[in-house]
PDB file of C-alpha atoms in Angstrom:
ATOM      1  CA  UNK A   1       0.000   0.000   0.000  1.00 51.00           C
ATOM      2  CA  UNK A   2       1.374   3.404  -0.971  1.00 52.00           C
ATOM      3  CA  UNK A   3       2.152   6.091   1.559  1.00 51.00           C
ATOM      4  CA  UNK A   4      -0.582   8.293   0.032  1.00 44.00           C
ATOM      5  CA  UNK A   5      -3.168   5.519   0.405  1.00 49.00           C
ATOM      6  CA  UNK A   6      -2.227   5.057   4.052  1.00 48.00           C
ATOM      7  CA  UNK A   7      -2.677   8.767   4.669  1.00 48.00           C
ATOM      8  CA  UNK A   8      -6.111   8.772   3.047  1.00 41.00           C
ATOM      9  CA  UNK A   9      -7.229   5.746   5.078  1.00 45.00           C
ATOM     10  CA  UNK A  10      -5.901   7.324   8.288  1.00 43.00           C
ATOM     11  CA  UNK A  11      -7.790  10.542   7.565  1.00 43.00           C
ATOM     12  CA  UNK A  12     -11.012   8.645   6.923  1.00 45.00           C
ATOM     13  CA  UNK A  13     -10.631   6.585  10.082  1.00 46.00           C
ATOM     14  CA  UNK A  14      -9.971   9.731  12.098  1.00 43.00           C
ATOM     15  CA  UNK A  15     -13.145  11.324  10.741  1.00 44.00           C
ATOM     16  CA  UNK A  16     -15.237   8.235  11.502  1.00 44.00           C
ATOM     17  CA  UNK A  17     -13.811   8.001  15.022  1.00 39.00           C
ATOM     18  CA  UNK A  18     -14.670  11.645  15.650  1.00 40.00           C
ATOM     19  CA  UNK A  19     -18.280  11.021  14.645  1.00 40.00           C
ATOM     20  CA  UNK A  20     -18.536   7.847  16.752  1.00 40.00           C
ATOM     21  CA  UNK A  21     -17.089   9.476  19.847  1.00 38.00           C
ATOM     22  CA  UNK A  22     -19.171  12.638  19.428  1.00 41.00           C
ATOM     23  CA  UNK A  23     -16.122  14.906  19.094  1.00 44.00           C
ATOM     24  CA  UNK A  24     -17.039  18.409  17.879  1.00 59.00           C
ATOM     25  CA  UNK A  25     -15.594  21.895  18.162  1.00 75.00           C
ATOM     26  CA  UNK A  26     -17.563  22.293  21.405  1.00 78.00           C
ATOM     27  CA  UNK A  27     -16.614  21.458  24.945  1.00 82.00           C
ATOM     28  CA  UNK A  28     -18.225  21.492  28.377  1.00 89.00           C
ATOM     29  CA  UNK A  29     -15.409  23.821  29.376  1.00 91.00           C
ATOM     30  CA  UNK A  30     -17.123  26.528  27.330  1.00 96.00           C
ATOM     31  CA  UNK A  31     -19.297  28.444  29.787  1.00 98.00           C
ATOM     32  CA  UNK A  32     -22.087  30.791  28.688  1.00 98.00           C
ATOM     33  CA  UNK A  33     -24.357  32.881  30.900  1.00 98.00           C
ATOM     34  CA  UNK A  34     -27.824  34.333  30.463  1.00 98.00           C
ATOM     35  CA  UNK A  35     -28.378  37.207  32.903  1.00 98.00           C
ATOM     36  CA  UNK A  36     -31.710  38.882  33.549  1.00 98.00           C
ATOM     37  CA  UNK A  37     -33.992  40.193  36.273  1.00 94.00           C
ATOM     38  CA  UNK A  38     -37.344  38.729  37.306  1.00 92.00           C
ATOM     39  CA  UNK A  39     -35.912  35.291  36.594  1.00 95.00           C
ATOM     40  CA  UNK A  40     -38.657  33.608  38.649  1.00 92.00           C
ATOM     41  CA  UNK A  41     -41.461  34.612  36.254  1.00 90.00           C
ATOM     42  CA  UNK A  42     -42.644  32.230  33.485  1.00 91.00           C
ATOM     43  CA  UNK A  43     -41.263  34.493  30.757  1.00 94.00           C
ATOM     44  CA  UNK A  44     -37.681  34.045  31.933  1.00 96.00           C
ATOM     45  CA  UNK A  45     -38.170  30.373  32.660  1.00 95.00           C
ATOM     46  CA  UNK A  46     -39.077  29.976  28.980  1.00 95.00           C
ATOM     47  CA  UNK A  47     -35.919  31.863  28.019  1.00 97.00           C
ATOM     48  CA  UNK A  48     -33.838  29.648  30.320  1.00 98.00           C
ATOM     49  CA  UNK A  49     -35.347  26.598  28.611  1.00 97.00           C
ATOM     50  CA  UNK A  50     -34.290  27.906  25.204  1.00 98.00           C
ATOM     51  CA  UNK A  51     -30.797  28.673  26.470  1.00 98.00           C
ATOM     52  CA  UNK A  52     -30.490  25.190  27.975  1.00 98.00           C
ATOM     53  CA  UNK A  53     -31.795  23.524  24.800  1.00 98.00           C
ATOM     54  CA  UNK A  54     -29.151  25.205  22.649  1.00 98.00           C
ATOM     55  CA  UNK A  55     -26.470  24.408  25.220  1.00 98.00           C
ATOM     56  CA  UNK A  56     -27.451  20.735  25.208  1.00 97.00           C
ATOM     57  CA  UNK A  57     -27.430  20.639  21.426  1.00 96.00           C
ATOM     58  CA  UNK A  58     -23.934  22.129  21.300  1.00 96.00           C
ATOM     59  CA  UNK A  59     -22.562  20.282  24.315  1.00 96.00           C
ATOM     60  CA  UNK A  60     -21.488  23.432  26.165  1.00 97.00           C
ATOM     61  CA  UNK A  61     -22.148  24.644  29.712  1.00 98.00           C
ATOM     62  CA  UNK A  62     -24.915  27.203  30.281  1.00 98.00           C
ATOM     63  CA  UNK A  63     -26.347  28.924  33.331  1.00 98.00           C
ATOM     64  CA  UNK A  64     -29.182  31.434  33.764  1.00 98.00           C
ATOM     65  CA  UNK A  65     -28.597  33.878  36.582  1.00 98.00           C
ATOM     66  CA  UNK A  66     -29.994  37.065  38.080  1.00 97.00           C
ATOM     67  CA  UNK A  67     -32.362  38.286  40.796  1.00 97.00           C
ATOM     68  CA  UNK A  68     -35.794  36.682  41.114  1.00 94.00           C
ATOM     69  CA  UNK A  69     -37.429  40.126  41.173  1.00 90.00           C
ATOM     70  CA  UNK A  70     -36.799  43.349  39.272  1.00 89.00           C
ATOM     71  CA  UNK A  71     -33.564  44.649  40.779  1.00 94.00           C
ATOM     72  CA  UNK A  72     -31.329  46.432  38.233  1.00 95.00           C
ATOM     73  CA  UNK A  73     -28.385  46.854  40.616  1.00 97.00           C
ATOM     74  CA  UNK A  74     -28.451  43.180  41.614  1.00 98.00           C
ATOM     75  CA  UNK A  75     -28.438  42.310  37.915  1.00 98.00           C
ATOM     76  CA  UNK A  76     -25.372  44.507  37.367  1.00 98.00           C
ATOM     77  CA  UNK A  77     -23.611  42.872  40.314  1.00 98.00           C
ATOM     78  CA  UNK A  78     -24.381  39.426  38.880  1.00 98.00           C
ATOM     79  CA  UNK A  79     -23.110  40.477  35.469  1.00 98.00           C
ATOM     80  CA  UNK A  80     -19.831  41.760  36.921  1.00 98.00           C
ATOM     81  CA  UNK A  81     -19.349  38.551  38.897  1.00 98.00           C
ATOM     82  CA  UNK A  82     -19.823  36.430  35.774  1.00 98.00           C
ATOM     83  CA  UNK A  83     -17.471  38.622  33.724  1.00 98.00           C
ATOM     84  CA  UNK A  84     -14.793  37.933  36.363  1.00 98.00           C
ATOM     85  CA  UNK A  85     -15.091  34.223  35.498  1.00 98.00           C
ATOM     86  CA  UNK A  86     -14.061  35.007  31.893  1.00 98.00           C
ATOM     87  CA  UNK A  87     -16.833  33.026  30.191  1.00 98.00           C
ATOM     88  CA  UNK A  88     -17.097  32.260  26.484  1.00 98.00           C
ATOM     89  CA  UNK A  89     -19.971  34.720  26.192  1.00 98.00           C
ATOM     90  CA  UNK A  90     -22.884  36.445  27.941  1.00 98.00           C
ATOM     91  CA  UNK A  91     -26.496  37.161  27.002  1.00 98.00           C
ATOM     92  CA  UNK A  92     -28.068  39.927  29.053  1.00 98.00           C
ATOM     93  CA  UNK A  93     -31.500  41.539  29.265  1.00 98.00           C
ATOM     94  CA  UNK A  94     -30.884  45.106  30.363  1.00 97.00           C
ATOM     95  CA  UNK A  95     -33.098  46.369  33.193  1.00 95.00           C
ATOM     96  CA  UNK A  96     -31.320  49.731  33.382  1.00 95.00           C
ATOM     97  CA  UNK A  97     -29.169  50.846  30.458  1.00 96.00           C
ATOM     98  CA  UNK A  98     -27.360  53.542  32.442  1.00 97.00           C
ATOM     99  CA  UNK A  99     -26.196  51.001  35.027  1.00 97.00           C
ATOM    100  CA  UNK A 100     -25.488  48.098  32.700  1.00 98.00           C
ATOM    101  CA  UNK A 101     -23.981  49.963  29.748  1.00 98.00           C
ATOM    102  CA  UNK A 102     -20.528  50.583  31.286  1.00 98.00           C
ATOM    103  CA  UNK A 103     -20.330  46.968  32.484  1.00 98.00           C
ATOM    104  CA  UNK A 104     -21.099  45.671  28.994  1.00 98.00           C
ATOM    105  CA  UNK A 105     -18.359  47.926  27.617  1.00 98.00           C
ATOM    106  CA  UNK A 106     -15.903  46.580  30.198  1.00 98.00           C
ATOM    107  CA  UNK A 107     -16.748  42.992  29.270  1.00 98.00           C
ATOM    108  CA  UNK A 108     -16.237  43.688  25.574  1.00 98.00           C
ATOM    109  CA  UNK A 109     -12.906  45.386  26.363  1.00 97.00           C
ATOM    110  CA  UNK A 110     -11.909  42.200  28.206  1.00 97.00           C
ATOM    111  CA  UNK A 111     -12.647  40.155  25.069  1.00 97.00           C
ATOM    112  CA  UNK A 112     -15.937  38.632  26.285  1.00 98.00           C
ATOM    113  CA  UNK A 113     -18.711  38.665  23.650  1.00 98.00           C
ATOM    114  CA  UNK A 114     -21.941  40.233  24.914  1.00 98.00           C
ATOM    115  CA  UNK A 115     -25.295  40.188  23.122  1.00 98.00           C
ATOM    116  CA  UNK A 116     -28.411  41.809  24.555  1.00 98.00           C
ATOM    117  CA  UNK A 117     -31.786  40.075  24.412  1.00 98.00           C
ATOM    118  CA  UNK A 118     -35.318  41.208  25.300  1.00 96.00           C
ATOM    119  CA  UNK A 119     -34.226  44.655  26.543  1.00 95.00           C
ATOM    120  CA  UNK A 120     -31.395  46.543  24.885  1.00 96.00           C
ATOM    121  CA  UNK A 121     -28.592  48.969  25.734  1.00 96.00           C
ATOM    122  CA  UNK A 122     -28.001  50.420  22.254  1.00 95.00           C
ATOM    123  CA  UNK A 123     -25.502  53.040  23.434  1.00 95.00           C
ATOM    124  CA  UNK A 124     -23.210  50.321  24.811  1.00 97.00           C
ATOM    125  CA  UNK A 125     -20.681  48.253  22.861  1.00 96.00           C
ATOM    126  CA  UNK A 126     -22.887  45.131  22.933  1.00 97.00           C
ATOM    127  CA  UNK A 127     -22.462  43.305  19.638  1.00 97.00           C
ATOM    128  CA  UNK A 128     -26.145  43.384  18.724  1.00 96.00           C
ATOM    129  CA  UNK A 129     -29.693  42.865  20.011  1.00 97.00           C
ATOM    130  CA  UNK A 130     -31.884  39.773  19.694  1.00 98.00           C
ATOM    131  CA  UNK A 131     -35.518  40.173  20.658  1.00 97.00           C
ATOM    132  CA  UNK A 132     -38.822  41.883  20.155  1.00 96.00           C
ATOM    133  CA  UNK A 133     -39.181  45.084  18.216  1.00 96.00           C
ATOM    134  CA  UNK A 134     -40.791  46.690  21.254  1.00 96.00           C
ATOM    135  CA  UNK A 135     -41.942  49.769  19.376  1.00 97.00           C
ATOM    136  CA  UNK A 136     -43.902  47.488  17.058  1.00 97.00           C
ATOM    137  CA  UNK A 137     -45.260  45.538  20.047  1.00 98.00           C
ATOM    138  CA  UNK A 138     -46.650  48.795  21.417  1.00 98.00           C
ATOM    139  CA  UNK A 139     -48.050  49.822  18.056  1.00 98.00           C
ATOM    140  CA  UNK A 140     -49.735  46.442  17.698  1.00 98.00           C
ATOM    141  CA  UNK A 141     -51.424  46.904  21.072  1.00 98.00           C
ATOM    142  CA  UNK A 142     -52.224  50.527  20.265  1.00 98.00           C
ATOM    143  CA  UNK A 143     -54.084  49.593  17.115  1.00 98.00           C
ATOM    144  CA  UNK A 144     -56.113  47.058  19.108  1.00 98.00           C
ATOM    145  CA  UNK A 145     -57.053  49.645  21.750  1.00 98.00           C
ATOM    146  CA  UNK A 146     -57.984  52.265  19.154  1.00 98.00           C
ATOM    147  CA  UNK A 147     -60.230  49.772  17.375  1.00 98.00           C
ATOM    148  CA  UNK A 148     -61.904  48.502  20.546  1.00 98.00           C
ATOM    149  CA  UNK A 149     -62.544  52.027  21.882  1.00 98.00           C
ATOM    150  CA  UNK A 150     -63.666  53.336  18.491  1.00 98.00           C
ATOM    151  CA  UNK A 151     -60.978  55.990  18.826  1.00 98.00           C
ATOM    152  CA  UNK A 152     -62.246  57.537  22.059  1.00 98.00           C
ATOM    153  CA  UNK A 153     -61.677  56.881  25.770  1.00 98.00           C
ATOM    154  CA  UNK A 154     -59.489  57.266  28.849  1.00 98.00           C
ATOM    155  CA  UNK A 155     -56.463  54.994  29.107  1.00 98.00           C
ATOM    156  CA  UNK A 156     -54.002  54.063  31.854  1.00 98.00           C
ATOM    157  CA  UNK A 157     -50.738  52.137  31.661  1.00 98.00           C
ATOM    158  CA  UNK A 158     -48.991  49.863  34.173  1.00 98.00           C
ATOM    159  CA  UNK A 159     -45.213  49.764  33.732  1.00 97.00           C
ATOM    160  CA  UNK A 160     -41.731  50.100  35.210  1.00 95.00           C
ATOM    161  CA  UNK A 161     -40.477  53.465  33.895  1.00 95.00           C
ATOM    162  CA  UNK A 162     -36.823  53.416  32.910  1.00 92.00           C
ATOM    163  CA  UNK A 163     -36.796  49.793  31.746  1.00 93.00           C
ATOM    164  CA  UNK A 164     -35.779  50.127  28.081  1.00 94.00           C
ATOM    165  CA  UNK A 165     -38.100  47.542  26.538  1.00 95.00           C
ATOM    166  CA  UNK A 166     -41.153  48.774  28.459  1.00 97.00           C
ATOM    167  CA  UNK A 167     -40.382  52.404  27.588  1.00 97.00           C
ATOM    168  CA  UNK A 168     -40.241  51.440  23.909  1.00 97.00           C
ATOM    169  CA  UNK A 169     -43.619  49.678  24.162  1.00 98.00           C
ATOM    170  CA  UNK A 170     -45.128  52.804  25.725  1.00 98.00           C
ATOM    171  CA  UNK A 171     -43.701  54.886  22.888  1.00 98.00           C
ATOM    172  CA  UNK A 172     -45.305  52.494  20.388  1.00 98.00           C
ATOM    173  CA  UNK A 173     -48.734  52.970  21.973  1.00 98.00           C
ATOM    174  CA  UNK A 174     -48.227  56.734  22.037  1.00 98.00           C
ATOM    175  CA  UNK A 175     -47.331  56.695  18.330  1.00 98.00           C
ATOM    176  CA  UNK A 176     -50.691  55.120  17.510  1.00 98.00           C
ATOM    177  CA  UNK A 177     -52.736  57.230  19.910  1.00 98.00           C
ATOM    178  CA  UNK A 178     -51.301  60.401  18.360  1.00 98.00           C
ATOM    179  CA  UNK A 179     -53.654  59.792  15.440  1.00 98.00           C
ATOM    180  CA  UNK A 180     -56.669  59.523  17.788  1.00 98.00           C
ATOM    181  CA  UNK A 181     -57.218  62.774  19.703  1.00 97.00           C
ATOM    182  CA  UNK A 182     -60.212  61.194  21.431  1.00 98.00           C
ATOM    183  CA  UNK A 183     -57.950  58.772  23.284  1.00 98.00           C
ATOM    184  CA  UNK A 184     -56.516  60.349  26.436  1.00 98.00           C
ATOM    185  CA  UNK A 185     -53.650  58.845  28.454  1.00 98.00           C
ATOM    186  CA  UNK A 186     -54.733  59.651  31.999  1.00 98.00           C
ATOM    187  CA  UNK A 187     -51.768  58.149  33.831  1.00 98.00           C
ATOM    188  CA  UNK A 188     -48.682  55.966  33.391  1.00 98.00           C
ATOM    189  CA  UNK A 189     -48.582  54.126  36.708  1.00 98.00           C
ATOM    190  CA  UNK A 190     -45.219  53.025  38.106  1.00 97.00           C
ATOM    191  CA  UNK A 191     -45.664  49.558  39.647  1.00 96.00           C
ATOM    192  CA  UNK A 192     -42.198  49.966  41.253  1.00 93.00           C
ATOM    193  CA  UNK A 193     -41.115  46.430  40.348  1.00 88.00           C
ATOM    194  CA  UNK A 194     -44.180  44.962  42.082  1.00 92.00           C
ATOM    195  CA  UNK A 195     -46.847  43.722  39.637  1.00 90.00           C
ATOM    196  CA  UNK A 196     -49.094  43.098  42.652  1.00 91.00           C
ATOM    197  CA  UNK A 197     -49.410  46.856  43.106  1.00 96.00           C
ATOM    198  CA  UNK A 198     -51.406  46.878  39.868  1.00 97.00           C
ATOM    199  CA  UNK A 199     -54.234  45.114  41.720  1.00 97.00           C
ATOM    200  CA  UNK A 200     -54.666  47.917  44.240  1.00 96.00           C
ATOM    201  CA  UNK A 201     -54.202  50.712  41.726  1.00 98.00           C
ATOM    202  CA  UNK A 202     -56.682  49.136  39.314  1.00 98.00           C
ATOM    203  CA  UNK A 203     -59.218  49.296  42.150  1.00 97.00           C
ATOM    204  CA  UNK A 204     -58.582  53.038  42.448  1.00 97.00           C
ATOM    205  CA  UNK A 205     -59.131  53.513  38.717  1.00 98.00           C
ATOM    206  CA  UNK A 206     -62.257  51.348  38.680  1.00 98.00           C
ATOM    207  CA  UNK A 207     -63.861  53.623  41.272  1.00 97.00           C
ATOM    208  CA  UNK A 208     -63.782  56.537  38.851  1.00 97.00           C
ATOM    209  CA  UNK A 209     -67.078  57.322  37.148  1.00 95.00           C
ATOM    210  CA  UNK A 210     -68.537  59.740  34.649  1.00 96.00           C
ATOM    211  CA  UNK A 211     -66.051  61.685  32.573  1.00 96.00           C
ATOM    212  CA  UNK A 212     -63.219  60.344  34.776  1.00 97.00           C
ATOM    213  CA  UNK A 213     -64.042  56.698  34.023  1.00 98.00           C
ATOM    214  CA  UNK A 214     -61.042  54.688  32.817  1.00 98.00           C
ATOM    215  CA  UNK A 215     -61.999  52.739  29.699  1.00 98.00           C
ATOM    216  CA  UNK A 216     -58.796  50.832  28.942  1.00 98.00           C
ATOM    217  CA  UNK A 217     -56.103  49.273  31.132  1.00 98.00           C
ATOM    218  CA  UNK A 218     -52.814  48.492  29.394  1.00 98.00           C
ATOM    219  CA  UNK A 219     -50.110  46.376  31.012  1.00 98.00           C
ATOM    220  CA  UNK A 220     -46.615  46.698  29.565  1.00 98.00           C
ATOM    221  CA  UNK A 221     -44.974  44.047  31.772  1.00 95.00           C
ATOM    222  CA  UNK A 222     -45.698  40.327  31.857  1.00 92.00           C
ATOM    223  CA  UNK A 223     -47.421  40.036  35.247  1.00 91.00           C
ATOM    224  CA  UNK A 224     -49.624  43.089  35.808  1.00 96.00           C
ATOM    225  CA  UNK A 225     -52.311  41.797  33.454  1.00 97.00           C
ATOM    226  CA  UNK A 226     -53.440  38.990  35.748  1.00 97.00           C
ATOM    227  CA  UNK A 227     -53.509  41.382  38.713  1.00 97.00           C
ATOM    228  CA  UNK A 228     -55.661  43.957  36.943  1.00 98.00           C
ATOM    229  CA  UNK A 229     -57.887  41.095  35.785  1.00 98.00           C
ATOM    230  CA  UNK A 230     -58.344  40.073  39.423  1.00 98.00           C
ATOM    231  CA  UNK A 231     -59.483  43.616  40.282  1.00 98.00           C
ATOM    232  CA  UNK A 232     -62.089  43.416  37.511  1.00 98.00           C
ATOM    233  CA  UNK A 233     -63.306  40.001  38.631  1.00 97.00           C
ATOM    234  CA  UNK A 234     -63.710  41.044  42.270  1.00 97.00           C
ATOM    235  CA  UNK A 235     -66.046  43.829  41.197  1.00 97.00           C
ATOM    236  CA  UNK A 236     -67.824  41.856  38.449  1.00 97.00           C
ATOM    237  CA  UNK A 237     -66.874  44.537  35.943  1.00 97.00           C
ATOM    238  CA  UNK A 238     -67.016  43.427  32.315  1.00 96.00           C
ATOM    239  CA  UNK A 239     -67.200  46.684  30.347  1.00 96.00           C
ATOM    240  CA  UNK A 240     -63.526  47.737  30.544  1.00 98.00           C
ATOM    241  CA  UNK A 241     -60.776  46.910  28.059  1.00 98.00           C
ATOM    242  CA  UNK A 242     -57.701  45.092  29.393  1.00 98.00           C
ATOM    243  CA  UNK A 243     -54.621  44.479  27.248  1.00 98.00           C
ATOM    244  CA  UNK A 244     -51.854  42.308  28.704  1.00 98.00           C
ATOM    245  CA  UNK A 245     -48.321  41.317  27.790  1.00 98.00           C
ATOM    246  CA  UNK A 246     -46.855  37.835  27.225  1.00 96.00           C
ATOM    247  CA  UNK A 247     -48.354  34.367  27.289  1.00 95.00           C
ATOM    248  CA  UNK A 248     -47.997  32.750  30.698  1.00 93.00           C
ATOM    249  CA  UNK A 249     -50.792  30.258  31.406  1.00 94.00           C
ATOM    250  CA  UNK A 250     -52.720  32.549  33.788  1.00 94.00           C
ATOM    251  CA  UNK A 251     -52.846  35.331  31.213  1.00 96.00           C
ATOM    252  CA  UNK A 252     -53.974  33.003  28.428  1.00 96.00           C
ATOM    253  CA  UNK A 253     -56.775  31.543  30.544  1.00 96.00           C
ATOM    254  CA  UNK A 254     -57.971  35.076  31.329  1.00 97.00           C
ATOM    255  CA  UNK A 255     -58.037  35.804  27.607  1.00 98.00           C
ATOM    256  CA  UNK A 256     -60.089  32.647  27.224  1.00 97.00           C
ATOM    257  CA  UNK A 257     -62.730  33.708  29.763  1.00 97.00           C
ATOM    258  CA  UNK A 258     -62.892  37.225  28.332  1.00 97.00           C
ATOM    259  CA  UNK A 259     -61.485  39.150  31.306  1.00 98.00           C
ATOM    260  CA  UNK A 260     -58.413  40.075  29.266  1.00 98.00           C
ATOM    261  CA  UNK A 261     -59.254  41.209  25.747  1.00 98.00           C
ATOM    262  CA  UNK A 262     -55.898  40.244  24.274  1.00 98.00           C
ATOM    263  CA  UNK A 263     -52.205  39.909  25.034  1.00 98.00           C
ATOM    264  CA  UNK A 264     -49.040  40.592  23.067  1.00 98.00           C
ATOM    265  CA  UNK A 265     -46.902  37.489  22.580  1.00 97.00           C
ATOM    266  CA  UNK A 266     -43.102  37.452  22.414  1.00 97.00           C
ATOM    267  CA  UNK A 267     -40.589  34.631  21.923  1.00 97.00           C
ATOM    268  CA  UNK A 268     -38.227  34.484  24.932  1.00 97.00           C
ATOM    269  CA  UNK A 269     -37.314  30.833  24.224  1.00 97.00           C
ATOM    270  CA  UNK A 270     -36.242  31.798  20.702  1.00 98.00           C
ATOM    271  CA  UNK A 271     -34.272  34.832  21.892  1.00 98.00           C
ATOM    272  CA  UNK A 272     -32.125  32.764  24.241  1.00 98.00           C
ATOM    273  CA  UNK A 273     -31.853  29.800  21.871  1.00 98.00           C
ATOM    274  CA  UNK A 274     -30.554  31.968  19.027  1.00 98.00           C
ATOM    275  CA  UNK A 275     -28.459  33.992  21.465  1.00 98.00           C
ATOM    276  CA  UNK A 276     -26.465  30.990  22.646  1.00 98.00           C
ATOM    277  CA  UNK A 277     -25.792  29.922  19.064  1.00 97.00           C
ATOM    278  CA  UNK A 278     -24.683  33.433  18.149  1.00 98.00           C
ATOM    279  CA  UNK A 279     -22.286  33.642  21.097  1.00 98.00           C
ATOM    280  CA  UNK A 280     -20.865  30.225  20.271  1.00 97.00           C
ATOM    281  CA  UNK A 281     -20.179  31.316  16.689  1.00 96.00           C
ATOM    282  CA  UNK A 282     -18.374  34.448  17.887  1.00 97.00           C
ATOM    283  CA  UNK A 283     -16.365  32.475  20.439  1.00 96.00           C
ATOM    284  CA  UNK A 284     -15.114  29.966  17.873  1.00 95.00           C
ATOM    285  CA  UNK A 285     -14.648  32.471  15.052  1.00 95.00           C
ATOM    286  CA  UNK A 286     -13.558  35.643  16.852  1.00 94.00           C
ATOM    287  CA  UNK A 287     -14.119  39.041  15.284  1.00 94.00           C
ATOM    288  CA  UNK A 288     -11.352  41.552  15.860  1.00 92.00           C
ATOM    289  CA  UNK A 289     -11.421  44.121  17.190  1.00 93.00           C
ATOM    290  CA  UNK A 290     -14.403  43.023  19.282  1.00 94.00           C
ATOM    291  CA  UNK A 291     -15.096  46.544  20.495  1.00 92.00           C
ATOM    292  CA  UNK A 292     -15.211  48.266  17.103  1.00 92.00           C
ATOM    293  CA  UNK A 293     -18.226  50.382  16.154  1.00 88.00           C
ATOM    294  CA  UNK A 294     -20.005  47.925  13.909  1.00 89.00           C
ATOM    295  CA  UNK A 295     -23.296  49.799  14.028  1.00 85.00           C
ATOM    296  CA  UNK A 296     -22.324  52.149  11.174  1.00 86.00           C
ATOM    297  CA  UNK A 297     -20.086  49.694   9.326  1.00 90.00           C
ATOM    298  CA  UNK A 298     -21.679  48.595   6.019  1.00 92.00           C
ATOM    299  CA  UNK A 299     -19.377  45.554   6.079  1.00 93.00           C
ATOM    300  CA  UNK A 300     -20.198  44.612   9.656  1.00 94.00           C
ATOM    301  CA  UNK A 301     -20.076  40.899  10.548  1.00 94.00           C
ATOM    302  CA  UNK A 302     -23.085  41.490  12.841  1.00 95.00           C
ATOM    303  CA  UNK A 303     -26.679  42.554  12.198  1.00 95.00           C
ATOM    304  CA  UNK A 304     -28.050  45.588  13.995  1.00 91.00           C
ATOM    305  CA  UNK A 305     -30.734  43.390  15.528  1.00 93.00           C
ATOM    306  CA  UNK A 306     -32.503  40.083  15.142  1.00 97.00           C
ATOM    307  CA  UNK A 307     -36.260  40.641  15.427  1.00 97.00           C
ATOM    308  CA  UNK A 308     -37.882  37.517  16.897  1.00 98.00           C
ATOM    309  CA  UNK A 309     -41.407  38.815  16.247  1.00 96.00           C
ATOM    310  CA  UNK A 310     -44.622  39.666  18.085  1.00 96.00           C
ATOM    311  CA  UNK A 311     -48.234  38.546  17.756  1.00 97.00           C
ATOM    312  CA  UNK A 312     -51.552  39.560  19.241  1.00 98.00           C
ATOM    313  CA  UNK A 313     -53.349  36.691  20.969  1.00 98.00           C
ATOM    314  CA  UNK A 314     -57.111  36.843  21.482  1.00 98.00           C
ATOM    315  CA  UNK A 315     -59.952  34.331  21.495  1.00 97.00           C
ATOM    316  CA  UNK A 316     -59.658  33.762  17.741  1.00 96.00           C
ATOM    317  CA  UNK A 317     -56.158  32.240  17.902  1.00 97.00           C
ATOM    318  CA  UNK A 318     -55.842  31.300  21.572  1.00 96.00           C
ATOM    319  CA  UNK A 319     -56.495  27.540  21.606  1.00 95.00           C
ATOM    320  CA  UNK A 320     -53.262  26.164  20.067  1.00 94.00           C
ATOM    321  CA  UNK A 321     -50.923  28.168  22.296  1.00 92.00           C
ATOM    322  CA  UNK A 322     -52.975  27.559  25.459  1.00 92.00           C
ATOM    323  CA  UNK A 323     -53.051  23.809  24.841  1.00 91.00           C
ATOM    324  CA  UNK A 324     -49.290  23.817  24.365  1.00 87.00           C
ATOM    325  CA  UNK A 325     -48.774  25.753  27.600  1.00 82.00           C
ATOM    326  CA  UNK A 326     -51.042  23.441  29.596  1.00 84.00           C
ATOM    327  CA  UNK A 327     -49.275  20.373  28.209  1.00 84.00           C
ATOM    328  CA  UNK A 328     -45.879  21.810  29.127  1.00 77.00           C
ATOM    329  CA  UNK A 329     -47.045  22.448  32.699  1.00 75.00           C
ATOM    330  CA  UNK A 330     -48.137  18.840  33.328  1.00 75.00           C
TER     331      UNK A 330
END
């Protein structure tokens, strides 16, 4: 047998052995982190599932971390602690861009890829954003409210002011309402990181009558909707419009019984799933310099954003997603 033939056979055997033993470019020594706030809510549990699924597929180590409630400083502290471990990459949902922005920049300067998901810090050096176009999410909800109110009525919002994604949703609603002078935004209520406060405040609004009556209740976070719905149920009120956010099981069931008119659906699982794969690609095929301004570069290796989409869920399209949620919870 010629020397060339031996080399060919050796190469083939090496390739077959790699397949049989599961050898890939990946390793469990590659550590990736997903960092967020409110990690105890169903929305972030779905994101953690997507992150874990991609990690399992690639054979790398993943961990979702962050405070159980909305605590921007605790999220920053967690981010800094994970940067100190020099991971292969970090996904982060930004609760406060002013606090998190400098820490993202420091991580990039240290050579650690950072991609934002769900809530962005566009002024930072993060590589790009994967998530909902939150302006469009707000506009989608705004069009629903305008149609349901026939262009006239008093509206209140429940939100956490200063959280980038929620602020963008509010702006989206305001964009739509600008074309309807009969729709008046009476108040933007700060739930102060406690969705339960929406229950009490909704009761205050529901007591208003006459010209002060609140016609529509709009929840920009994922948990206020069920609390406002509870306030409506306790008073047997059925003539007010309630728009929620996200598709946890409680919210979907309230859409089903008519207490919530509709909810805006996002894809947290997809955000984290794609985010892990994006970080892995950057880790194995590094882009240099990592901290360059790729936002204005027409030859950038990165997109400006990856829009994972939004949808409005009401009684007409509820059944498939509710059945899937109930099956997943068994």
